[in-house]
CSV table of C-alpha atoms in Angstrom, one decimal:
chain,number,residue,atom,x,y,z
A,13,MET,CA,54.0,92.6,116.0
A,14,SER,CA,55.6,93.7,112.7
A,15,LYS,CA,57.5,90.9,110.7
A,16,ARG,CA,61.4,90.9,110.5
A,17,ILE,CA,62.2,91.2,106.8
A,18,LYS,CA,65.9,90.3,105.9
A,19,TRP,CA,66.9,91.2,102.3
A,20,TYR,CA,70.2,89.4,101.4
A,21,PHE,CA,72.0,90.9,98.4
A,22,ASP,CA,75.6,91.3,97.1
A,23,PHE,CA,76.7,94.1,95.0
A,24,ILE,CA,77.6,91.6,92.2
A,25,SER,CA,74.1,91.0,91.3
A,26,PRO,CA,72.3,92.8,88.9
A,27,PHE,CA,68.9,91.4,89.9
A,28,SER,CA,70.0,92.7,93.6
A,29,TYR,CA,70.3,96.3,92.1
A,30,LEU,CA,67.0,95.8,90.2
A,31,GLN,CA,65.1,94.4,93.1
A,32,LEU,CA,66.3,97.3,95.3
A,33,LYS,CA,65.0,100.1,92.5
A,34,ARG,CA,61.4,98.0,92.4
A,35,LEU,CA,61.6,98.1,96.2
A,36,GLU,CA,62.0,101.8,96.0
A,37,GLN,CA,59.2,102.2,93.0
A,38,ALA,CA,56.6,100.2,95.3
A,39,LYS,CA,56.8,102.7,98.2
A,40,HIS,CA,56.3,100.2,100.6
A,41,SER,CA,55.8,101.0,104.4
A,42,PHE,CA,57.5,98.2,105.9
A,43,GLU,CA,61.1,98.2,107.3
A,44,VAL,CA,63.6,95.9,105.4
A,45,GLU,CA,66.9,94.6,107.0
A,46,MET,CA,69.6,94.8,104.4
A,47,ILE,CA,72.4,92.4,104.7
A,48,PRO,CA,75.5,92.1,102.5
A,49,VAL,CA,76.7,88.7,101.9
A,50,LEU,CA,79.3,87.3,99.7
A,51,PHE,CA,77.2,85.3,96.7
A,52,ALA,CA,80.7,83.4,96.2
A,53,GLY,CA,80.1,82.0,99.6
A,54,LEU,CA,76.9,80.8,98.9
A,55,LEU,CA,77.7,79.1,95.6
A,56,LYS,CA,80.5,77.3,97.4
A,57,LYS,CA,78.1,76.0,99.9
A,58,TRP,CA,75.5,74.7,97.5
A,59,GLY,CA,78.1,73.4,95.0
A,60,HIS,CA,76.5,75.6,92.0
A,61,LYS,CA,77.5,78.2,89.6
A,62,GLY,CA,76.3,81.9,89.3
A,63,PRO,CA,74.6,83.1,86.1
A,64,ALA,CA,77.7,84.8,84.9
A,65,GLU,CA,79.8,81.7,85.1
A,66,LEU,CA,77.9,80.0,82.1
A,67,GLU,CA,78.8,82.0,78.8
A,68,PRO,CA,75.1,81.8,77.1
A,69,LYS,CA,73.3,82.4,80.2
A,70,ARG,CA,75.8,85.3,80.9
A,71,LEU,CA,74.7,87.0,77.8
A,72,ASP,CA,71.3,86.3,78.4
A,73,THR,CA,71.2,87.5,81.7
A,74,TYR,CA,72.7,91.1,80.8
A,75,LYS,CA,70.0,91.2,78.0
A,76,PHE,CA,67.1,90.5,80.4
A,77,CYS,CA,68.5,92.9,83.3
A,78,GLN,CA,68.8,95.8,80.4
A,79,TRP,CA,65.2,95.0,79.2
A,80,TYR,CA,63.8,94.8,82.6
A,81,ALA,CA,65.3,98.2,83.4
A,82,ASP,CA,64.2,99.9,80.2
A,83,THR,CA,60.9,98.5,81.0
A,84,HIS,CA,60.6,99.7,84.5
A,85,ASP,CA,62.7,103.2,83.9
A,86,ILE,CA,65.4,102.1,85.8
A,87,PRO,CA,68.9,103.6,85.2
A,88,PHE,CA,71.1,100.7,84.5
A,89,GLN,CA,74.5,99.9,82.9
A,90,VAL,CA,76.3,96.8,83.1
A,91,PRO,CA,79.9,97.8,84.6
A,92,GLN,CA,82.9,97.9,82.3
A,93,ALA,CA,83.8,94.0,83.5
A,94,HIS,CA,81.5,91.6,84.8
A,95,PRO,CA,81.4,89.4,86.8
A,96,PHE,CA,84.0,91.6,89.0
A,97,ASN,CA,85.1,90.9,92.5
A,98,PRO,CA,82.7,92.4,94.9
A,99,LEU,CA,84.6,91.9,98.1
A,100,SER,CA,86.0,95.6,98.6
A,101,TYR,CA,82.3,97.1,97.9
A,102,LEU,CA,80.9,94.8,100.5
A,103,ARG,CA,83.7,95.5,103.0
A,104,LEU,CA,83.2,99.3,102.4
A,105,CYS,CA,79.3,98.8,102.9
A,106,ILE,CA,79.8,97.2,106.0
A,107,ALA,CA,82.4,99.9,107.3
A,108,LEU,CA,79.9,102.4,106.5
A,109,GLY,CA,77.3,100.6,108.6
A,110,SER,CA,75.3,98.9,106.0
A,111,THR,CA,73.2,102.0,106.0
A,112,THR,CA,70.1,102.2,103.3
A,113,GLN,CA,71.8,105.2,102.0
A,114,GLY,CA,75.2,103.7,101.7
A,115,ILE,CA,73.8,100.5,99.9
A,116,HIS,CA,71.9,102.7,97.3
A,117,ASP,CA,74.9,105.0,96.8
A,118,ILE,CA,77.3,101.7,95.9
A,119,PHE,CA,74.9,100.4,93.9
A,120,ASN,CA,74.1,103.4,91.9
A,121,PHE,CA,77.6,103.7,91.2
A,122,LEU,CA,78.1,100.0,90.1
A,123,TRP,CA,75.1,99.5,88.2
A,124,GLY,CA,74.1,103.2,87.1
A,125,GLU,CA,77.5,104.9,86.1
A,126,CYS,CA,79.0,102.0,83.9
A,127,PRO,CA,82.5,102.3,86.1
A,128,PRO,CA,85.8,100.3,85.3
A,129,VAL,CA,84.8,98.0,88.6
A,130,HIS,CA,88.2,95.7,87.6
A,131,GLN,CA,90.3,98.6,88.3
A,132,ALA,CA,91.3,99.9,91.8
A,133,GLU,CA,90.5,103.5,90.9
A,134,ALA,CA,87.1,102.8,90.8
A,135,ILE,CA,86.3,102.0,94.5
A,136,GLN,CA,88.6,104.5,95.6
A,137,GLY,CA,87.0,107.5,93.6
A,138,LEU,CA,83.7,106.0,95.0
A,139,ALA,CA,85.2,106.2,98.4
A,140,LYS,CA,86.3,109.8,98.0
A,141,ARG,CA,82.9,110.8,96.8
A,142,LEU,CA,81.2,109.2,100.1
A,143,GLY,CA,83.7,111.0,102.2
A,144,VAL,CA,85.8,107.8,103.1
A,145,THR,CA,89.4,108.5,104.2
A,146,HIS,CA,91.9,105.6,104.9
A,147,LEU,CA,89.8,103.3,102.5
A,148,ASP,CA,92.8,100.7,102.8
A,149,GLN,CA,92.6,100.4,106.5
A,150,LEU,CA,88.7,100.2,106.4
A,151,LEU,CA,88.8,97.3,104.0
A,152,SER,CA,91.3,95.4,105.9
A,153,ASP,CA,89.3,96.0,109.5
A,154,PRO,CA,89.1,92.2,111.2
A,155,LYS,CA,85.8,93.4,112.3
A,156,VAL,CA,84.4,94.4,108.9
A,157,LYS,CA,85.7,91.1,107.4
A,158,THR,CA,84.2,89.0,110.2
A,159,GLU,CA,80.9,90.8,109.8
A,160,LEU,CA,80.7,89.8,106.1
A,161,ILE,CA,81.7,86.3,107.1
A,162,SER,CA,79.0,86.3,109.6
A,163,ASN,CA,76.4,87.6,107.2
A,164,THR,CA,77.0,84.8,104.8
A,165,GLU,CA,76.8,82.2,107.5
A,166,SER,CA,73.7,83.6,108.6
A,167,ALA,CA,72.2,83.5,105.2
A,168,ILE,CA,73.5,79.9,104.6
A,169,GLU,CA,71.4,79.1,108.1
A,170,ASP,CA,68.5,80.9,106.5
A,171,GLY,CA,68.9,78.4,103.7
A,172,VAL,CA,69.8,81.2,101.2
A,173,TYR,CA,71.3,79.9,98.1
A,174,GLY,CA,71.2,83.1,96.0
A,175,VAL,CA,70.6,86.8,95.5
A,176,PRO,CA,68.6,88.7,96.0
A,177,THR,CA,66.7,87.0,98.8
A,178,PHE,CA,64.0,88.1,100.8
A,179,VAL,CA,63.7,86.0,104.4
A,180,ILE,CA,60.4,86.7,106.3
A,181,ASP,CA,59.1,84.2,108.9
A,182,GLU,CA,61.4,81.5,107.8
A,183,GLN,CA,59.8,82.0,104.0
A,184,ARG,CA,62.5,82.6,101.2
A,185,PHE,CA,61.7,84.8,98.3
A,186,TRP,CA,64.3,84.1,96.0
A,187,GLY,CA,65.1,86.5,93.0
A,188,LEU,CA,63.8,89.3,91.3
A,189,ASP,CA,60.6,87.3,89.9
A,190,GLN,CA,59.6,86.6,93.3
A,191,MET,CA,59.1,90.0,94.4
A,192,ASP,CA,55.4,90.2,93.7
A,193,MET,CA,55.0,86.8,95.9
A,194,MET,CA,56.9,88.6,98.7
A,195,LEU,CA,54.8,91.7,98.7
A,196,ASP,CA,51.8,89.3,98.5
A,197,PHE,CA,52.7,87.4,101.4
A,198,LEU,CA,53.2,90.4,103.5
A,199,GLU,CA,50.1,92.5,102.1
A,200,ARG,CA,47.4,90.1,102.0
A,201,GLY,CA,48.9,87.2,104.2
A,202,ILE,CA,49.0,84.2,101.8
A,203,MET,CA,49.2,81.3,103.3
A,204,ILE,CA,52.3,79.5,101.6
A,205,ASP,CA,52.6,76.5,104.1
A,206,ALA,CA,48.9,75.3,103.6
A,207,GLY,CA,47.0,73.6,101.0
A,208,GLU,CA,48.9,72.8,97.9
A,209,TYR,CA,51.8,74.7,99.2
A,210,ALA,CA,51.9,72.0,102.0
A,211,ARG,CA,52.3,69.2,99.7
A,212,LEU,CA,55.1,70.6,98.0
A,213,THR,CA,57.1,70.8,100.9
A,214,LYS,CA,56.9,66.9,101.1
A,215,LEU,CA,57.0,66.3,97.2
A,216,PRO,CA,59.4,63.2,96.6
A,217,TYR,CA,62.2,63.1,94.1
A,218,GLY,CA,61.6,61.1,90.9
A,219,ILE,CA,65.1,60.8,89.9
A,220,GLN,CA,68.2,62.6,91.3
A,221,ARG,CA,71.6,63.1,89.4
A,222,SER,CA,74.7,61.6,90.9
């Protein structure tokens, strides 16, 4: 029986884009259920900040992502403003059925073409390119809004606290740097609930910040 492989992402995340490209390069044979979520909703739930909200980390993140993209031959340009509000792009994705092609098209636009994402004409131009009419109507559709909320709630139920995250058999693989571990889990069936891994699940706190 094939495993259900869920991939939670947000277009605001350069790591989501880079992981999607690495997944493409890996030429995998498994099916991935791609689920758009609102990263800000995860941050609010778990009470932490995104990497672009801490100024030193923001710059370091951009530098690392540029290096990573260059190293792995991935087209990459940070948009003209970042962070940006990804809500309209997430809703557009859902309105298009969250298809693999639609997700790639939106990611490639945002992270491959350096668009002025902070301006309305950016998404309007993308929508026109994708053959979308009545954009405002699509983005305000209650069903689309509800699905995005539901996706984010499902991610939280899966214990997801950041993007990108794979969830497979209740195991989480968060971030670009855990991609090899995820592939190992799928391809070699590494037991991450046994041995030393099992001890880690019960590790006590030595101290907790109040």
